[in-house]
Short mmCIF file of C-alpha atoms in Angstrom, two decimals:
data_model
loop_
_atom_site.label_atom_id
_atom_site.label_comp_id
_atom_site.label_asym_id
_atom_site.label_seq_id
_atom_site.Cartn_x
_atom_site.Cartn_y
_atom_site.Cartn_z
CA GLY A 1 -17.82 -26.86 80.51
CA VAL A 2 -14.37 -25.54 81.45
CA ALA A 3 -14.96 -22.09 79.93
CA HIS A 4 -18.21 -21.73 81.92
CA ASN A 5 -16.34 -22.55 85.14
CA PHE A 6 -13.58 -20.06 84.30
CA ASN A 7 -16.17 -17.35 83.74
CA ASN A 8 -17.74 -18.06 87.13
CA LEU A 9 -14.32 -17.71 88.78
CA LEU A 10 -13.55 -14.51 86.86
CA PHE A 11 -16.91 -13.05 87.93
CA VAL A 12 -15.89 -13.49 91.57
CA ILE A 13 -12.36 -12.15 90.98
CA LEU A 14 -13.48 -9.02 89.12
CA ASN A 15 -16.26 -8.11 91.55
CA SER A 16 -14.09 -8.85 94.60
CA LEU A 17 -11.40 -6.55 93.19
CA SER A 18 -14.02 -3.86 92.75
CA GLU A 19 -14.95 -4.22 96.43
CA ILE A 20 -11.29 -4.00 97.53
CA GLN A 21 -10.70 -0.94 95.34
CA GLU A 22 -13.56 0.82 97.12
CA GLN A 23 -12.13 -0.05 100.53
CA ILE A 24 -8.43 0.86 100.16
CA GLY A 25 -9.07 4.57 99.64
CA GLN A 26 -6.15 6.83 98.74
CA LYS A 27 -3.27 4.33 98.52
CA PRO A 28 -1.79 4.88 95.03
CA GLU A 29 0.57 1.88 94.96
CA LEU A 30 -2.12 -0.56 96.04
CA ALA A 31 -4.65 1.01 93.70
CA PHE A 32 -2.26 0.74 90.74
CA ASN A 33 -1.50 -2.94 91.39
CA LEU A 34 -5.16 -3.78 91.90
CA GLU A 35 -5.99 -2.10 88.61
CA LEU A 36 -3.36 -4.23 86.83
CA ILE A 37 -4.83 -7.38 88.39
CA LYS A 38 -8.28 -6.29 87.30
CA ARG A 39 -7.11 -5.66 83.73
CA SER A 40 -5.43 -9.07 83.63
CA ALA A 41 -8.61 -10.76 84.86
CA THR A 42 -10.60 -8.88 82.24
CA GLN A 43 -8.19 -10.06 79.54
CA ALA A 44 -8.49 -13.62 80.87
CA SER A 45 -12.23 -13.25 80.42
CA GLU A 46 -11.76 -12.10 76.82
CA LEU A 47 -9.43 -15.03 76.14
CA THR A 48 -12.01 -17.46 77.53
CA GLN A 49 -14.56 -15.89 75.20
CA GLN A 50 -12.16 -16.32 72.27
CA LEU A 51 -11.85 -20.02 73.08
CA LEU A 52 -15.64 -20.33 73.22
CA ASN A 53 -16.05 -18.54 69.89
CA PHE A 54 -12.85 -19.58 68.11
CA SER A 55 -14.56 -21.49 65.33
CA ARG A 56 -17.29 -18.93 64.61
CA ARG A 57 -17.31 -15.22 63.85
CA LYS A 58 -18.93 -12.95 66.42
CA PRO A 59 -20.06 -9.33 65.96
CA LEU A 60 -17.52 -6.86 67.32
CA LYS A 61 -18.20 -4.20 69.89
CA ARG A 62 -17.54 -0.97 68.00
CA GLU A 63 -15.91 1.89 69.89
CA LEU A 64 -13.58 4.71 68.94
CA ILE A 65 -10.11 3.97 70.29
CA LYS A 66 -6.96 6.04 70.80
CA PRO A 67 -4.08 3.88 69.46
CA LYS A 68 -1.57 5.65 71.73
CA GLU A 69 -3.54 4.78 74.87
CA LEU A 70 -3.99 1.20 73.66
CA ILE A 71 -0.20 0.73 73.40
CA GLN A 72 0.56 2.60 76.63
CA GLU A 73 -1.84 0.44 78.65
CA LEU A 74 -0.39 -2.71 77.11
CA ALA A 75 3.21 -1.64 77.81
CA SER A 76 2.29 -0.87 81.43
CA LEU A 77 0.73 -4.30 81.82
CA LEU A 78 3.68 -6.12 80.23
CA GLU A 79 6.22 -4.27 82.38
CA LYS A 80 4.60 -5.90 85.41
CA THR A 81 4.45 -9.39 83.97
CA ILE A 82 7.61 -10.03 81.94
CA HIS A 83 11.15 -10.61 83.18
CA LYS A 84 13.25 -7.57 84.05
CA ASN A 85 15.89 -8.59 81.50
CA ILE A 86 13.49 -7.55 78.72
CA ARG A 87 13.35 -3.80 78.11
CA ILE A 88 10.13 -2.36 76.71
CA GLU A 89 10.38 0.63 74.37
CA THR A 90 7.59 2.65 72.75
CA GLU A 91 7.65 5.11 69.87
CA LEU A 92 4.20 6.63 69.53
CA GLU A 93 3.47 9.38 67.04
CA ALA A 94 1.61 12.39 68.44
CA ASP A 95 -1.98 13.20 67.41
CA LEU A 96 -2.77 9.81 65.94
CA PRO A 97 -6.25 9.46 64.39
CA LEU A 98 -8.76 7.22 66.13
CA ILE A 99 -9.41 3.66 65.07
CA GLU A 100 -12.70 1.82 65.48
CA GLY A 101 -13.19 -1.58 67.01
CA ASP A 102 -13.27 -3.68 70.14
CA PRO A 103 -10.57 -2.34 72.51
CA ALA A 104 -10.39 -5.50 74.62
CA LEU A 105 -9.89 -7.72 71.57
CA LEU A 106 -7.30 -5.42 70.00
CA GLN A 107 -5.38 -5.32 73.27
CA GLN A 108 -5.60 -9.11 73.42
CA ALA A 109 -4.12 -9.37 69.92
CA LEU A 110 -1.23 -7.07 70.85
CA LEU A 111 -0.75 -8.88 74.17
CA ASN A 112 -0.47 -12.18 72.32
CA LEU A 113 2.25 -10.66 70.11
CA GLY A 114 4.00 -9.30 73.20
CA VAL A 115 3.93 -12.69 74.92
CA ASN A 116 5.24 -14.33 71.74
CA ALA A 117 8.11 -11.81 71.71
CA ARG A 118 8.84 -12.49 75.38
CA ASP A 119 9.09 -16.23 74.71
CA ALA A 120 11.50 -15.52 71.84
CA MET A 121 13.90 -13.74 74.25
CA PRO A 122 14.68 -16.24 77.04
CA HIS A 123 17.95 -14.44 77.80
CA GLY A 124 16.54 -10.94 77.57
CA GLY A 125 16.38 -8.29 74.89
CA VAL A 126 14.23 -5.41 73.68
CA LEU A 127 10.48 -5.46 73.02
CA ARG A 128 9.49 -2.44 70.97
CA PHE A 129 6.05 -1.01 70.13
CA GLU A 130 5.48 1.63 67.47
CA ALA A 131 2.34 3.48 66.37
CA THR A 132 2.36 5.82 63.36
CA LYS A 133 0.05 7.18 60.66
CA PHE A 134 0.29 5.36 57.35
CA GLU A 135 -1.19 6.11 53.94
CA LEU A 136 -1.78 3.15 51.66
CA LYS A 137 -1.63 4.50 48.11
CA GLU A 138 -2.61 1.33 46.26
CA LYS A 139 -4.49 -1.88 46.97
CA ARG A 140 -2.52 -4.37 49.07
CA GLY A 141 -4.13 -7.78 49.41
CA GLU A 142 -7.61 -7.18 50.83
CA LEU A 143 -6.77 -3.62 51.92
CA LEU A 144 -8.00 -0.74 49.79
CA PRO A 145 -6.08 2.57 49.50
CA GLY A 146 -6.67 4.94 52.40
CA GLU A 147 -5.52 6.15 55.82
CA PHE A 148 -4.32 3.57 58.34
CA ILE A 149 -2.65 3.31 61.71
CA LYS A 150 0.50 1.20 61.57
CA LEU A 151 1.29 -0.72 64.76
CA VAL A 152 4.61 -2.52 65.05
CA VAL A 153 5.62 -5.14 67.61
CA GLU A 154 9.33 -5.91 67.31
CA ASP A 155 11.72 -8.05 69.35
CA THR A 156 15.42 -8.86 69.40
CA GLY A 157 14.83 -12.55 69.96
CA ILE A 158 15.86 -15.79 68.33
CA GLY A 159 13.87 -15.21 65.14
CA ILE A 160 11.57 -17.52 63.21
CA PRO A 161 13.02 -20.23 60.94
CA PRO A 162 12.16 -19.61 57.25
CA GLU A 163 10.59 -23.06 56.89
CA ILE A 164 7.86 -22.33 59.46
CA ILE A 165 7.25 -18.59 59.08
CA ASN A 166 4.33 -19.18 56.68
CA HIS A 167 2.59 -21.38 59.28
CA ILE A 168 2.80 -19.27 62.44
CA PHE A 169 -0.73 -17.84 62.12
CA GLU A 170 -2.30 -21.30 61.76
CA PRO A 171 -4.45 -22.46 64.71
CA PHE A 172 -2.66 -24.82 67.12
CA PHE A 173 0.68 -24.42 65.34
CA THR A 174 3.42 -24.08 67.96
CA THR A 175 7.08 -24.88 68.45
CA LYS A 176 6.98 -24.25 72.22
CA GLY A 177 5.85 -27.66 73.45
CA LEU A 178 2.65 -28.53 75.29
CA GLU A 179 3.78 -27.05 78.60
CA LYS A 180 4.37 -23.57 77.16
CA GLY A 181 1.78 -22.87 74.50
CA THR A 182 -1.51 -23.84 72.88
CA GLY A 183 -0.72 -22.55 69.40
CA LEU A 184 -3.71 -20.19 69.60
CA GLY A 185 -1.91 -16.94 70.46
CA LEU A 186 -0.80 -15.81 67.01
CA ALA A 187 -3.81 -17.39 65.29
CA THR A 188 -6.12 -15.45 67.60
CA ALA A 189 -4.20 -12.22 66.97
CA TYR A 190 -4.46 -12.80 63.22
CA GLY A 191 -8.21 -13.42 63.44
CA ILE A 192 -8.82 -10.32 65.55
CA ILE A 193 -6.89 -8.06 63.18
CA LYS A 194 -8.63 -9.50 60.11
CA ASN A 195 -12.04 -9.02 61.78
CA HIS A 196 -11.11 -5.34 62.19
CA GLN A 197 -10.56 -5.05 58.42
CA GLY A 198 -6.82 -4.88 59.00
CA SER A 199 -3.72 -6.82 58.03
CA ILE A 200 -0.82 -8.37 59.90
CA GLU A 201 2.55 -9.35 58.41
CA VAL A 202 5.77 -10.70 59.87
CA GLU A 203 9.43 -10.34 58.98
CA SER A 204 12.13 -12.27 60.81
CA LYS A 205 15.85 -13.01 60.77
CA LEU A 206 17.35 -15.88 62.73
CA GLY A 207 19.39 -14.63 65.64
CA GLN A 208 18.21 -11.03 65.17
CA GLY A 209 14.50 -11.01 65.95
CA SER A 210 11.03 -10.61 64.48
CA ARG A 211 8.89 -7.66 63.43
CA PHE A 212 5.08 -7.87 63.25
CA THR A 213 3.40 -5.03 61.32
CA ILE A 214 -0.32 -4.36 61.72
CA LEU A 215 -2.39 -1.98 59.60
CA LEU A 216 -5.77 -0.87 60.95
CA PRO A 217 -8.07 1.54 59.08
CA VAL A 218 -8.59 4.99 60.57
CA ALA A 219 -12.12 5.52 61.93
CA ARG A 220 -14.33 7.40 59.49
CA GLU A 221 -17.28 8.21 61.74
CA LYS A 222 -16.99 11.09 64.18
CA SER A 223 -19.19 9.43 66.78
CA LYS A 224 -18.59 10.13 70.44
CA GLU A 225 -15.51 8.48 71.83
CA LYS A 226 -16.04 6.19 74.77
CA ASP A 227 -14.49 7.46 77.98
CA SER A 228 -11.78 5.01 79.02
CA ASN A 229 -12.46 5.81 82.67
CA PRO A 230 -16.20 6.38 82.92
CA LEU A 231 -17.55 7.63 86.22
CA VAL A 232 -19.82 5.07 87.79
CA LYS A 233 -23.10 6.69 88.74
CA LYS A 234 -24.13 6.15 92.32
CA ILE A 235 -27.10 3.84 92.47
CA VAL A 236 -29.47 3.78 95.42
CA GLY A 237 -31.43 0.59 94.91
CA GLU A 238 -34.79 -0.46 96.25
CA GLY A 239 -36.86 -3.60 96.10
CA LYS A 240 -36.24 -7.31 96.48
CA ILE A 241 -33.97 -9.24 94.07
CA LEU A 242 -33.58 -13.02 93.87
CA ILE A 243 -30.22 -14.43 92.71
CA ILE A 244 -30.36 -17.99 91.35
CA ASP A 245 -26.96 -19.63 90.84
CA ASP A 246 -25.38 -22.89 91.99
CA GLU A 247 -22.02 -21.19 92.70
CA GLU A 248 -22.08 -20.20 96.38
CA SER A 249 -19.18 -17.71 96.09
CA LEU A 250 -20.96 -15.93 93.25
CA ARG A 251 -24.23 -15.74 95.21
CA ARG A 252 -22.53 -14.42 98.34
CA LEU A 253 -20.62 -11.75 96.44
CA ALA A 254 -23.71 -10.62 94.50
CA GLU A 255 -25.65 -10.51 97.77
CA LEU A 256 -22.98 -8.39 99.44
CA LYS A 257 -22.76 -5.84 96.63
CA LEU A 258 -26.49 -5.58 96.00
CA LYS A 259 -27.19 -5.04 99.71
CA LYS A 260 -24.60 -2.24 99.74
CA LEU A 261 -26.51 -0.62 96.88
CA GLY A 262 -29.71 -0.72 98.92
CA TYR A 263 -31.52 -3.81 97.64
CA GLU A 264 -33.06 -6.59 99.71
CA VAL A 265 -31.50 -9.81 98.42
CA LEU A 266 -32.56 -13.45 98.41
CA SER A 267 -30.51 -16.27 96.91
CA ALA A 268 -31.09 -19.83 95.78
CA GLY A 269 -28.58 -22.53 94.88
CA SER A 270 -31.02 -24.89 93.17
CA GLY A 271 -34.12 -24.80 91.01
CA ALA A 272 -36.33 -26.22 93.78
CA GLU A 273 -35.12 -23.63 96.28
CA ALA A 274 -35.68 -20.88 93.70
CA ILE A 275 -39.29 -21.92 93.01
CA SER A 276 -39.98 -22.08 96.74
CA LEU A 277 -38.69 -18.51 97.20
CA VAL A 278 -40.66 -17.23 94.20
CA LYS A 279 -43.85 -18.67 95.74
CA GLU A 280 -43.03 -17.18 99.14
CA HIS A 281 -42.06 -13.72 97.85
CA LEU A 282 -44.56 -12.56 95.25
CA ASP A 283 -43.29 -9.00 95.65
CA LEU A 284 -39.94 -9.66 93.95
CA LYS A 285 -38.66 -6.72 91.93
CA ALA A 286 -36.57 -8.98 89.68
CA ILE A 287 -34.80 -12.32 89.37
CA ALA A 288 -31.25 -12.89 88.06
CA MET A 289 -31.12 -16.52 86.95
CA ASP A 290 -28.16 -18.63 85.85
CA MET A 291 -28.97 -20.68 82.76
CA ILE A 292 -27.03 -23.74 83.95
CA MET A 293 -28.47 -25.23 87.14
CA PRO A 294 -28.18 -28.79 88.52
CA GLY A 295 -31.21 -30.93 87.79
CA ILE A 296 -33.15 -28.39 85.71
CA ASN A 297 -32.47 -26.56 82.45
CA GLY A 298 -32.85 -22.82 82.03
CA LYS A 299 -36.00 -23.00 79.90
CA GLU A 300 -37.85 -25.22 82.37
CA LEU A 301 -36.86 -23.08 85.36
CA PHE A 302 -37.95 -19.92 83.53
CA ARG A 303 -41.33 -21.48 82.71
CA ARG A 304 -41.88 -22.61 86.29
CA ILE A 305 -41.01 -19.16 87.63
CA LYS A 306 -43.43 -17.53 85.20
CA SER A 307 -46.18 -20.01 86.09
CA VAL A 308 -45.91 -18.86 89.72
CA ASN A 309 -45.42 -15.14 89.02
CA PRO A 310 -46.03 -14.18 85.37
CA ASN A 311 -45.09 -10.53 85.93
CA VAL A 312 -41.72 -10.87 87.65
CA PRO A 313 -38.84 -9.61 85.42
CA VAL A 314 -36.18 -12.30 84.82
CA LEU A 315 -32.60 -11.51 83.81
CA LEU A 316 -30.60 -14.40 82.31
CA ILE A 317 -26.94 -14.88 83.26
CA SER A 318 -24.46 -17.49 82.02
CA GLY A 319 -20.84 -18.20 81.22
CA TYR A 320 -21.84 -19.12 77.68
CA SER A 321 -22.82 -17.09 74.62
CA PRO A 322 -26.56 -16.32 74.30
CA GLU A 323 -27.30 -18.47 71.24
CA GLY A 324 -29.99 -21.15 71.42
CA GLU A 325 -32.00 -21.53 74.61
CA ALA A 326 -31.24 -18.03 75.92
CA GLU A 327 -32.46 -16.48 72.66
CA GLU A 328 -35.73 -18.39 73.03
CA LEU A 329 -36.19 -17.11 76.58
CA LEU A 330 -35.51 -13.54 75.50
CA GLU A 331 -38.29 -13.96 72.94
CA MET A 332 -40.49 -15.34 75.74
CA GLY A 333 -40.02 -12.19 77.81
CA ALA A 334 -36.72 -12.33 79.70
CA ILE A 335 -35.57 -8.72 80.23
CA GLY A 336 -31.96 -9.28 79.20
CA TYR A 337 -28.87 -11.48 79.08
CA LEU A 338 -25.50 -10.97 80.75
CA GLN A 339 -22.50 -13.15 80.01
CA LYS A 340 -20.16 -13.85 82.89
CA PRO A 341 -17.96 -12.33 84.05
CA PHE A 342 -19.71 -8.99 84.45
CA MET A 343 -19.75 -6.27 87.07
CA ILE A 344 -22.70 -6.21 89.48
CA GLU A 345 -23.35 -2.60 88.45
CA GLU A 346 -24.03 -3.84 84.90
CA MET A 347 -26.61 -6.27 86.26
CA VAL A 348 -28.27 -3.50 88.26
CA GLY A 349 -28.42 -1.33 85.14
CA VAL A 350 -30.21 -4.05 83.15
CA ILE A 351 -32.61 -4.79 86.01
CA GLU A 352 -33.49 -1.12 86.55
CA GLU A 353 -34.01 -0.60 82.83
CA GLY A 354 -36.01 -3.81 82.49
CA THR A 355 -38.27 -3.03 85.43
CA GLY A 356 -38.82 0.55 84.28
CA ILE A 357 -37.96 1.95 87.70
CA LYS A 358 -34.61 3.70 87.74
CA GLY A 359 -32.54 3.75 90.90
CA SER A 360 -31.78 7.21 92.26
CA LYS A 361 -28.56 8.66 90.89
#
């Protein structure tokens, strides 16, 4: 499907950017712009995932998040992508408590609100983000009393007509026309906030602008906060890995990066070629296998691989969610599942863990 193809393309973009970032060295301006491109590609990946999962709830990744950093990163991204006639302002309270949730999804929700504000200001204006502590003293809708973070996204745009304001969070509702919008932006933002046990409300005046107010509960657990810039451990790989994928650009990129990490790499673009290589190389350390291959389904290819070499670890990769066939193969002994796009280092981590032989750090 289209989403699967997008995820293949994003895999190549993200991993190619990683390669370029390693090569440019100490060039701050280039490094900054590459990082923005990488963040945008990552957000495109999240949006593709939202389209895949729009009609069904998915479990959230739970991390502790600094609201201030969330807004600052978003403002930095928007400054590079919106017209210069729109001024971005931020008012962020110091020492804000942490919130808990999926940082990529929350940033996507805020980005959707930012893009909506941009479209409401074709002749320029002010886009304002606020983040403050907020205490809810009594029940409000589904929200129980307690401590919250209040996030505000406000614009000085054209405003929302009263007759449609109650419909703006409905899926596929849009006034922008087919060439400018899908009608999923605000609906997706609404769904993300609700899935984080929060609320989102809108106030608007024609000719003056709109104000979206989000309440998100303060994190209660004091678990370790995830480092927003984790250091990637140096991996020195060993052994022979087979990559099975019908996308040549993906195979070539994976081959390049894995060889740099120290692995010997084989690749196959079809099921028949893969089986031939498995027969020829019985000393494979692991196989990374795409679930969607021309002429053969993932389950059949997995079975044929295991009939040739029952002990070889097989990692499943795909642009789709792991429900259905992938779940069956995991029960049959596949060592893991990675959804595209992912970084090659993630794949190496799963392979090393699944084979029980850690690369040197």
